[in-house]
Coordinates of C-alpha atoms in Angstrom, one line a residue:
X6 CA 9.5 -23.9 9.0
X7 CA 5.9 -24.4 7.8
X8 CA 3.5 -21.9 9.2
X9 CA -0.6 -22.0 9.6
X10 CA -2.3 -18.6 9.7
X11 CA -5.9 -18.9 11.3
X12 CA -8.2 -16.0 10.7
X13 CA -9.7 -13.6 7.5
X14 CA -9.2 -10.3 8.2
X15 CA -6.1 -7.7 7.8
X16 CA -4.1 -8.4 10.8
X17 CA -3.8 -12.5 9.2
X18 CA -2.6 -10.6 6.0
X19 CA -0.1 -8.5 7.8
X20 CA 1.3 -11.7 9.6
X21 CA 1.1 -13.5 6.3
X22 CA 3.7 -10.7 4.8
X23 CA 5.7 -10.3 7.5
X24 CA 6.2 -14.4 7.9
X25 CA 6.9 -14.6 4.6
X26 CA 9.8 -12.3 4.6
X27 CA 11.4 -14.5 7.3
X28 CA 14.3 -16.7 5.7
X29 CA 13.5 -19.4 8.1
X30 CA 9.9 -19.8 6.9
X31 CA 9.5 -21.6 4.3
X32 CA 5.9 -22.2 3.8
X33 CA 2.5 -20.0 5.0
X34 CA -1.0 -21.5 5.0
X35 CA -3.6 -19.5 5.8
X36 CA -7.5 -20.3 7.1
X37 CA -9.6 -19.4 5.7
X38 CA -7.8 -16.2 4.5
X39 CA -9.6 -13.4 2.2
X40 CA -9.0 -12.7 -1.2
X41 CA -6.1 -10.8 -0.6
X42 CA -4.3 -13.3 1.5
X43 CA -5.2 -15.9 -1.0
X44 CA -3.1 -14.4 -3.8
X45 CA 0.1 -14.5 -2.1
X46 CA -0.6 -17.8 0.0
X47 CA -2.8 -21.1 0.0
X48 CA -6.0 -21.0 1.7
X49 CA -7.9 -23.3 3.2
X50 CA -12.0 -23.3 3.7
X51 CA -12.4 -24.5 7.2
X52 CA -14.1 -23.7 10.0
X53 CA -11.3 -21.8 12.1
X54 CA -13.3 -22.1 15.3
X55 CA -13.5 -25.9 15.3
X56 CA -10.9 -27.7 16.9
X57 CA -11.5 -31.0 14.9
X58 CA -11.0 -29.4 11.6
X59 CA -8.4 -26.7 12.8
X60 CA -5.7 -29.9 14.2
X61 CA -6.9 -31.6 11.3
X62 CA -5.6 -29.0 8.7
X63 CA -2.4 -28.6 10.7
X64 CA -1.0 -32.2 10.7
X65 CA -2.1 -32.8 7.2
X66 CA 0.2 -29.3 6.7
X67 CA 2.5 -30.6 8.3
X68 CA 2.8 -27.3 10.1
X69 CA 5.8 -26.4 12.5
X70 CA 3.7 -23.3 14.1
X71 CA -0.1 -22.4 14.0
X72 CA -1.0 -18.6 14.5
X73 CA -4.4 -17.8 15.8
X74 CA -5.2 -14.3 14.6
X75 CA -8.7 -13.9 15.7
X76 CA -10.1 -13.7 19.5
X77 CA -13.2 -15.8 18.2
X78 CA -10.7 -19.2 18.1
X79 CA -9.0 -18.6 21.3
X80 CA -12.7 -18.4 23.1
X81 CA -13.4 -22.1 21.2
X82 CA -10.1 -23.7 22.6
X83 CA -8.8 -24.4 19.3
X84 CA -5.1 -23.7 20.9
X85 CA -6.1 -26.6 23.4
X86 CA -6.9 -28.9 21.0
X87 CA -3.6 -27.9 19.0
X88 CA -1.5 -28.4 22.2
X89 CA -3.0 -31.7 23.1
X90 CA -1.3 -33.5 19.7
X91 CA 1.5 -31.6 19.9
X92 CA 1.2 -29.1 17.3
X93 CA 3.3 -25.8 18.2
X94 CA 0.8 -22.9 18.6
X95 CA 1.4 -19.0 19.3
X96 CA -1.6 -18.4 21.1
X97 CA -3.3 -18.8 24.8
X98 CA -5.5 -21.4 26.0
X99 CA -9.1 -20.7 26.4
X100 CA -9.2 -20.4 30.2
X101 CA -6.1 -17.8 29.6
X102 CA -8.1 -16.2 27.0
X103 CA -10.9 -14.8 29.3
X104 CA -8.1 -12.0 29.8
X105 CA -10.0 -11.0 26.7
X106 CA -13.0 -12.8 26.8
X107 CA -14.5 -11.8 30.3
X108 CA -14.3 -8.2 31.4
X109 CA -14.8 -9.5 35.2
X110 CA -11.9 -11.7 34.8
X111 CA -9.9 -9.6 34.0
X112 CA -10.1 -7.0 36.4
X113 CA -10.1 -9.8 39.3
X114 CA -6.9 -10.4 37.6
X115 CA -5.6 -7.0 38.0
X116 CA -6.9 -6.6 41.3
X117 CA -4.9 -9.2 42.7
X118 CA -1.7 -8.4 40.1
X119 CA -1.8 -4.5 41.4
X120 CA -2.1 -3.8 38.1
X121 CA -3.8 -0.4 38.1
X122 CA -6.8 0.3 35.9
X123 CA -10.4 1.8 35.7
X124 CA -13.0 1.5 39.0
X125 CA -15.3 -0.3 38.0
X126 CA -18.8 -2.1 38.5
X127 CA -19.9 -5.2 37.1
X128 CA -23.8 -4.8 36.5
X129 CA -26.7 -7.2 35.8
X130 CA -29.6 -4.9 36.4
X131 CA -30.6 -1.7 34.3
X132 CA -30.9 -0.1 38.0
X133 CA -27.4 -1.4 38.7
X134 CA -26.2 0.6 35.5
X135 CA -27.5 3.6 36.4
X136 CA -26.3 3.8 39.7
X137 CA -22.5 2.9 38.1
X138 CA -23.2 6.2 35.9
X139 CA -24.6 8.7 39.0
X140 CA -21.2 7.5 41.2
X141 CA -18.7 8.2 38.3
X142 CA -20.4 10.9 36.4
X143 CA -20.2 11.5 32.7
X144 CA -18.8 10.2 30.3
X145 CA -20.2 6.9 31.1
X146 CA -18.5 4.0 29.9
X147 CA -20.1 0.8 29.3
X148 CA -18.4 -2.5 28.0
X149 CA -20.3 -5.9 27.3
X150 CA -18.5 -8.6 29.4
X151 CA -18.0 -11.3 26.8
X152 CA -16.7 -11.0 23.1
X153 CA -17.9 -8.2 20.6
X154 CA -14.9 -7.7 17.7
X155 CA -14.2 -4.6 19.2
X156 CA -17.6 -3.1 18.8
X157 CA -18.8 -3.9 22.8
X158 CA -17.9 -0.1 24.1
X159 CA -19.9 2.8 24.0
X160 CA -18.7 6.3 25.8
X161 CA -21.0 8.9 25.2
X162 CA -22.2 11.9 27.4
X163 CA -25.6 10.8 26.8
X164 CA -26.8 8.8 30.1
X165 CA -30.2 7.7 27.8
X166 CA -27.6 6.0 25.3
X167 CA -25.5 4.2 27.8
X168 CA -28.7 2.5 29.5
X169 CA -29.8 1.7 26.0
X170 CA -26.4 -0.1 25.1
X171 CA -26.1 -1.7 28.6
X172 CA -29.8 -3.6 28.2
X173 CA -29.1 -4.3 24.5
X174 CA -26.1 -6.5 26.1
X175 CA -28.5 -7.8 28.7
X176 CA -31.1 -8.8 26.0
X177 CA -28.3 -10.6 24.5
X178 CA -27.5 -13.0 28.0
X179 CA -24.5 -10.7 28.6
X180 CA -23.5 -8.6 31.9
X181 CA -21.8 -5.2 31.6
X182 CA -18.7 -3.7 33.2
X183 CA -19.3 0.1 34.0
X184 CA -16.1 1.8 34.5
X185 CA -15.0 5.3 35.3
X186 CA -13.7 7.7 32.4
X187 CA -10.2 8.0 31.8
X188 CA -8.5 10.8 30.7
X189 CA -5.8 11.3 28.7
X190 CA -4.3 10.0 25.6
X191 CA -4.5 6.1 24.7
X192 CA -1.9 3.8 23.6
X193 CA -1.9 -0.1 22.5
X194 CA 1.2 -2.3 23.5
X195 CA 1.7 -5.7 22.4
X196 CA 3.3 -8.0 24.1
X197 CA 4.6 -11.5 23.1
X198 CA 4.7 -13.5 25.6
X199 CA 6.2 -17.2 26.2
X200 CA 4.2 -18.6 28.9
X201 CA 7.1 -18.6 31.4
X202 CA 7.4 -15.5 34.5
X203 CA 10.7 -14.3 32.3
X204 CA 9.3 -14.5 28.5
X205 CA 8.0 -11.2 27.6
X206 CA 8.5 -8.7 25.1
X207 CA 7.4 -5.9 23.8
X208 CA 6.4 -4.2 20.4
X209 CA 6.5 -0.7 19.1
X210 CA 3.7 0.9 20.8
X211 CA 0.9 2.4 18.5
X212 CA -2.3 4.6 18.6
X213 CA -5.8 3.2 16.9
X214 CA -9.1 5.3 16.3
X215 CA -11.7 3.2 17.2
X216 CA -14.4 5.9 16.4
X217 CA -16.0 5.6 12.9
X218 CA -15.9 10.1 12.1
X219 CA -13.3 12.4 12.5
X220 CA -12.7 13.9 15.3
X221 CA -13.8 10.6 17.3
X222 CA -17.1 11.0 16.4
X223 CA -19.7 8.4 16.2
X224 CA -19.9 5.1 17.0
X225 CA -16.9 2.2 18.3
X226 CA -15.5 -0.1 15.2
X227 CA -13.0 -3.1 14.9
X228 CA -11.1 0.2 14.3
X229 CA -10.6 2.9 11.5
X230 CA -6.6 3.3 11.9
X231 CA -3.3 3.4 13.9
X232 CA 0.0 4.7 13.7
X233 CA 3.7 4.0 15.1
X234 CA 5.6 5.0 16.5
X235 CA 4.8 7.5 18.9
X236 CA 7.2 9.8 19.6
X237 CA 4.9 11.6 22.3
X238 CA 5.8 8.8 24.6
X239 CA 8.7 9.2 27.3
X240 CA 11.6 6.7 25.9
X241 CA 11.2 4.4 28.6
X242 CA 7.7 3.6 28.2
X243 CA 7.3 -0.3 26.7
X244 CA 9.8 -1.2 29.6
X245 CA 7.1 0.8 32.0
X246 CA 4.1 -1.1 30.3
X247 CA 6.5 -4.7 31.5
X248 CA 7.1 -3.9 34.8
X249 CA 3.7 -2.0 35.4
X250 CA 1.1 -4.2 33.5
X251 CA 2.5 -7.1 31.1
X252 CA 4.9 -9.2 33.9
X253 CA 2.9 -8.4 36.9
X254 CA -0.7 -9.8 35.0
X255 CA 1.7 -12.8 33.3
X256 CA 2.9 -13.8 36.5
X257 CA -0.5 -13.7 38.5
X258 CA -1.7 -16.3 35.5
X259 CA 1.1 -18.3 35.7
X260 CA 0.1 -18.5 39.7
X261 CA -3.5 -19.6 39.0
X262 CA -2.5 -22.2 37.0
X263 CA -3.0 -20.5 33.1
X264 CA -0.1 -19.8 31.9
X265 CA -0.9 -16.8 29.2
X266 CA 1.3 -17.4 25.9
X267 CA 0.3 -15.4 22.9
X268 CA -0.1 -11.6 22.4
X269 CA -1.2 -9.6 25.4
X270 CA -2.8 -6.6 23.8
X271 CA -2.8 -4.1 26.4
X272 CA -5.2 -1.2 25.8
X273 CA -3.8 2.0 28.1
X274 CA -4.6 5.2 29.1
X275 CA -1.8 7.5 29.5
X276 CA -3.5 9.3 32.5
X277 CA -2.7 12.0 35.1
X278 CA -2.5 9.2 37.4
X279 CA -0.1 7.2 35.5
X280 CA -0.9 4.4 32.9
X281 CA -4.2 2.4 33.7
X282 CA -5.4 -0.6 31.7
X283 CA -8.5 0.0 29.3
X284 CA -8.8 -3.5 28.4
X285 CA -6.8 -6.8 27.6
X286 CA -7.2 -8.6 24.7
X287 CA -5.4 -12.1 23.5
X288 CA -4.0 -11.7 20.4
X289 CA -2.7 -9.0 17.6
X290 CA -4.9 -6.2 17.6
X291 CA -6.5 -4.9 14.2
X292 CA -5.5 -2.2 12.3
X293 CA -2.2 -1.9 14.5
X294 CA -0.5 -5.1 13.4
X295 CA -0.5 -3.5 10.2
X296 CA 1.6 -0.7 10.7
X297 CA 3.3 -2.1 13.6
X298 CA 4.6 -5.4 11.6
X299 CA 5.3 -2.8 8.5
X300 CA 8.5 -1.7 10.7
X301 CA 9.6 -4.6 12.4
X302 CA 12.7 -6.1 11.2
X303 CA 13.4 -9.0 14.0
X304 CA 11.7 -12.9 11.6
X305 CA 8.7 -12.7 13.0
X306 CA 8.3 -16.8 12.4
X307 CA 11.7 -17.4 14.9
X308 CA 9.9 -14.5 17.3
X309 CA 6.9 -16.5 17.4
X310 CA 7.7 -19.8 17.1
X311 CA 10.4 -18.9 20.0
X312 CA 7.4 -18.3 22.1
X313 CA 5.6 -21.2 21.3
X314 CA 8.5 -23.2 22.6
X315 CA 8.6 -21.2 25.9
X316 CA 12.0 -20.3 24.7
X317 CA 12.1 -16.4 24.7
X318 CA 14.6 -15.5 27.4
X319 CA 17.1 -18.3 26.4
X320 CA 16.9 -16.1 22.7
X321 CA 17.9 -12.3 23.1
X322 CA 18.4 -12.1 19.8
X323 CA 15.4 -12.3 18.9
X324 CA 14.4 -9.2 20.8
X325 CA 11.5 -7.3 18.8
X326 CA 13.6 -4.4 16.6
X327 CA 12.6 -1.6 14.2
X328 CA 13.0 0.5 11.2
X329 CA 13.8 3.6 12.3
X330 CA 10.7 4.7 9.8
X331 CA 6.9 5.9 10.8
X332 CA 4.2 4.0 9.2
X333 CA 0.6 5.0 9.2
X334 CA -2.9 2.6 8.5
X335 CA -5.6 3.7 7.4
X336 CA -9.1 1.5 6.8
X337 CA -10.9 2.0 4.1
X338 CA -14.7 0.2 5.8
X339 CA -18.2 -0.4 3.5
X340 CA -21.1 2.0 3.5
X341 CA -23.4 1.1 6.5
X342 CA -20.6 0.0 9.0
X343 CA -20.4 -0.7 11.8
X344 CA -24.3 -0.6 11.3
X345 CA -26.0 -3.0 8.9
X346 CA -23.1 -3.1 5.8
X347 CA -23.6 -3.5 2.2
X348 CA -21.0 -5.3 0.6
X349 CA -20.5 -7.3 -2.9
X350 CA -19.4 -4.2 -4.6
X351 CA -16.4 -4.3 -7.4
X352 CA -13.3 -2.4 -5.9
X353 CA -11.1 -0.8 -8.2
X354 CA -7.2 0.6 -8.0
X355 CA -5.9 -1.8 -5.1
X356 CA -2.6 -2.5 -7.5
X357 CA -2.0 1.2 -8.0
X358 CA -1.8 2.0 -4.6
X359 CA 0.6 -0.7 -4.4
X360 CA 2.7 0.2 -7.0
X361 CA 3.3 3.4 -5.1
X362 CA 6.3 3.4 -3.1
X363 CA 6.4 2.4 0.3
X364 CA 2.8 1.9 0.4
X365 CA 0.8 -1.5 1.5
X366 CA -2.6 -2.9 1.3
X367 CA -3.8 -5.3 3.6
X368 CA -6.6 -7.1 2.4
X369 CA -9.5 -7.4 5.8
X370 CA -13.1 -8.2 4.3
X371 CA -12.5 -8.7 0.7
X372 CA -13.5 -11.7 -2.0
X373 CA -13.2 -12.4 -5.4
X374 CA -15.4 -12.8 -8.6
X375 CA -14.6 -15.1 -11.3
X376 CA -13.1 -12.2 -13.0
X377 CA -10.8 -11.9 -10.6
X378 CA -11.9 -8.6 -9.4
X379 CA -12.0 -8.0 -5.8
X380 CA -15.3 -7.5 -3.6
X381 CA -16.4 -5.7 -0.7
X382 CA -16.7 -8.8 1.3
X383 CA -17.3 -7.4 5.2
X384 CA -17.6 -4.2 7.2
X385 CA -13.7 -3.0 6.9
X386 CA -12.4 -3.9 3.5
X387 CA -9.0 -3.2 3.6
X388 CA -6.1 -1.0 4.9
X389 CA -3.8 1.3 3.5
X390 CA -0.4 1.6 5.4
X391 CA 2.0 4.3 4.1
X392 CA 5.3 4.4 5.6
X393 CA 8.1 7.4 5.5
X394 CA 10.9 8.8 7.5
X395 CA 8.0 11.4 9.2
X396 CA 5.1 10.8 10.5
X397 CA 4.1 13.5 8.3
X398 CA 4.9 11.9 5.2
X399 CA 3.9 8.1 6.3
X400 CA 0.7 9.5 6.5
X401 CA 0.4 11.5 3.0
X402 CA 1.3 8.6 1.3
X403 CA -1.2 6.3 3.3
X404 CA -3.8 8.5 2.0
X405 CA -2.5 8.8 -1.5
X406 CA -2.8 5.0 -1.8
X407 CA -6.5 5.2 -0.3
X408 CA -7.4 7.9 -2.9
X409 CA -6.6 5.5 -5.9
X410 CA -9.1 3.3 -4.4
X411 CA -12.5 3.4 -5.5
X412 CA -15.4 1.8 -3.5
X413 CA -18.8 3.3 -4.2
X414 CA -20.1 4.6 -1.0
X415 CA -16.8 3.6 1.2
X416 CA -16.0 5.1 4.3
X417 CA -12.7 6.3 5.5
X418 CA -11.6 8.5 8.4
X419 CA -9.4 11.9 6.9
X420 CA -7.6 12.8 10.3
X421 CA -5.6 9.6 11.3
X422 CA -2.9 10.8 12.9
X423 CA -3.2 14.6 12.1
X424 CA -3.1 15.4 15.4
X425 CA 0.3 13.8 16.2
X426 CA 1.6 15.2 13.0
X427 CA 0.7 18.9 14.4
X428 CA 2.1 18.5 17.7
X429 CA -1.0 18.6 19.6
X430 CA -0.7 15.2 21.4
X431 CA 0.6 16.0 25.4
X432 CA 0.7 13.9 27.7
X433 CA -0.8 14.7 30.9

């Protein structure tokens, strides 16, 4: 099968590898791809948010299944517009999308799913905020409503800072979703699923760091690193996320009429109280795919392609499976980020991390010169995934491939998954 990749970052390059190791895919396209994608694949310059030029691409292709990596796509109704000709797509319609791209949706969604999850208020007014942080105390939470690549969220003790964030998203036309702190440890769980009450499944969960410090300090990114498995987690615990979260919120979309068919990221919070929804998202979340995808040995092209075609319980074979490996990511981002970045700097050393084994890196905001050298192109550059039989030694060689990289000025996190590693994770 032939196979179009839409997005730039390092989750389309982890789906470009992993398709590409699939015996039944015999083509990848990618759009518009990054420098590192572009060396194993074509590439396309389009505009991956316009429908017209997104169906275009696709039937001149002649693709058999279109992957939409980012969120930013989904919002646009580029899967519509794919659906309308014709053109296989793993990904959900727009209206399905607001799982990811409204806050308020989706907890009305939840509510009426019993799908358990943060209280929450939806404000409009700096007084409104305020009130939300007196009732649930500190830390205050605060999330814009619409879109925000992952960088919508503040926590922080500091009441001044979570009035500042909520009226920067006001300024911006946006509402805000203040929700109650939740303890305990979180996890992210994707889930592929078919469109139909029955097709689900689940991947190896993982844990990201969305601070930009050690020690979760600092601001929210796109994310600074994950890790799978999690061996922290009671056995049964993807099955609990289906009949908890994933089926009962798939089933309460079918019954509106939106039938969700894509990934269902589901951010959770491992609590005292059971597991309760952070957030949704709509497709592969960045940097877990990386890590995640590293392990899975189930062709990721019949998995998805399977969904596409509403075809998942009729094909238990094709039931998500591991390595029995760990693999860690770790993101190597520019100087500035997630403030105001400075890229167009000459990296050095990608191809001896690679050369090291069982160690990957997955190109995110990278270009290249005429050279052929490769830039810093956007706020994360790249990750790093090591993978070994430990944790403990997935993650050594993760960092040993990051230390042969040299970007002047680059930021990278030194703890990503030390704390699993030491045994200090517990559930609550």
């Amino acid at each position: 099968m032939k196979i179009l990749v839409l997005g730039p970052g390092g989750r389309e390059h982890a789906l470009v590898r992993t398709l590409l190791a699939d015996p039944d895919v015999t083509q990848v396209d990618a759009a518009p791809g990054n420098a590192g994608i572009a060396a194993e694949v074509p590439v396309h310059q389009i505009d991956a948010n316009d429908p017209e030029e997104v169906v275009a691409l696709a039937q001149r292709l002649g693709s058999d299944l279109v992957v939409i990596g980012p969120e930013a796509p989904l919002a646009a109704g580029v899967s519509d517009a794919l659906r309308a000709v014709h053109v296989p797509v793993f990904g959900p319609s727009a209206a399905a999308a607001q799982l990811e791209s409204s806050k308020v949706f989706a907890k009305q969604v939840m509510t009426v799913a019993g799908v358990s999850t943060a209280a929450s208020v939806h404000a409009k007014t700096a007084e409104q905020v305020r009130a939300a942080c007196v009732e649930f105390g500190a830390p205050y939470v605060i999330k814009d409503d619409g879109l925000a690549a992952g960088k919508g969220v503040v926590v922080t003790e500091d009441l001044a800072a979570a009035l500042a964030h909520a009226e920067s998203c006001f300024a911006s036309g946006s509402t805000v979703v203040v929700e109650e702190f939740l303890d305990g440890p979180e996890v992210s769980v994707f889930v592929i699923a078919d469109g139909t009450p029955d097709g689900a499944v689940a991947l190896s969960p993982a844990q990201d760091f969305k601070r930009i410090h050690d020690d979760d300090q600092g601001p929210n990114t796109g994310g600074m690193g994950a890790y799978t498995p999690l061996d922290w987690l009671p056995e049964n615990f993807t099955e609990q996320v289906l009949d908890q979260v994933a089926r009962p919120v798939l089933a309460e979309m079918d019954q509106r009429g939106t039938p969700f068919l894509g990934v269902l990221y589901c951010g959770l919070a491992v609590t005292t109280r059971g597991i309760r929804v952070i957030e949704f998202n709509a497709r592969f979340g960045d940097p877990e795919t990386q890590p995640v995808l590293s392990r899975l040995t189930t062709p990721l092209g019949q998995l998805l392609l399977a969904a596409a075609r509403s075809e998942l319980a009729e094909r238990p074979e094709l039931t998500p499976r591991f390595t029995d490996s760990s693999a860690v990511a770790v993101v190597l981002a520019s100087p500035g980020y997630p403030g105001t970045t400075r890229t167009g700097a000459v990296m050095t050393g990608i191809a001896d991390a690679e050369a090291l084994e069982k160690v990957a890196v997955f190109h995110a905001g990278t270009a290249a010169n005429d050279s052929g050298e490769y830039l810093s192109a956007g706020g994360r550059v790249l990750a790093v995934v090591g993978q070994g039989d430990t944790l403990a030694q997935a993650r050594q060689r993760a960092y040993q491939g990051l230390e042969l990289i040299h970007l002047e000025d680059g930021q990278y996190r030194t703890d990503i998954a030390r704390r699993a590693v030491a045994g200090e994770i517990q559930l609550p």
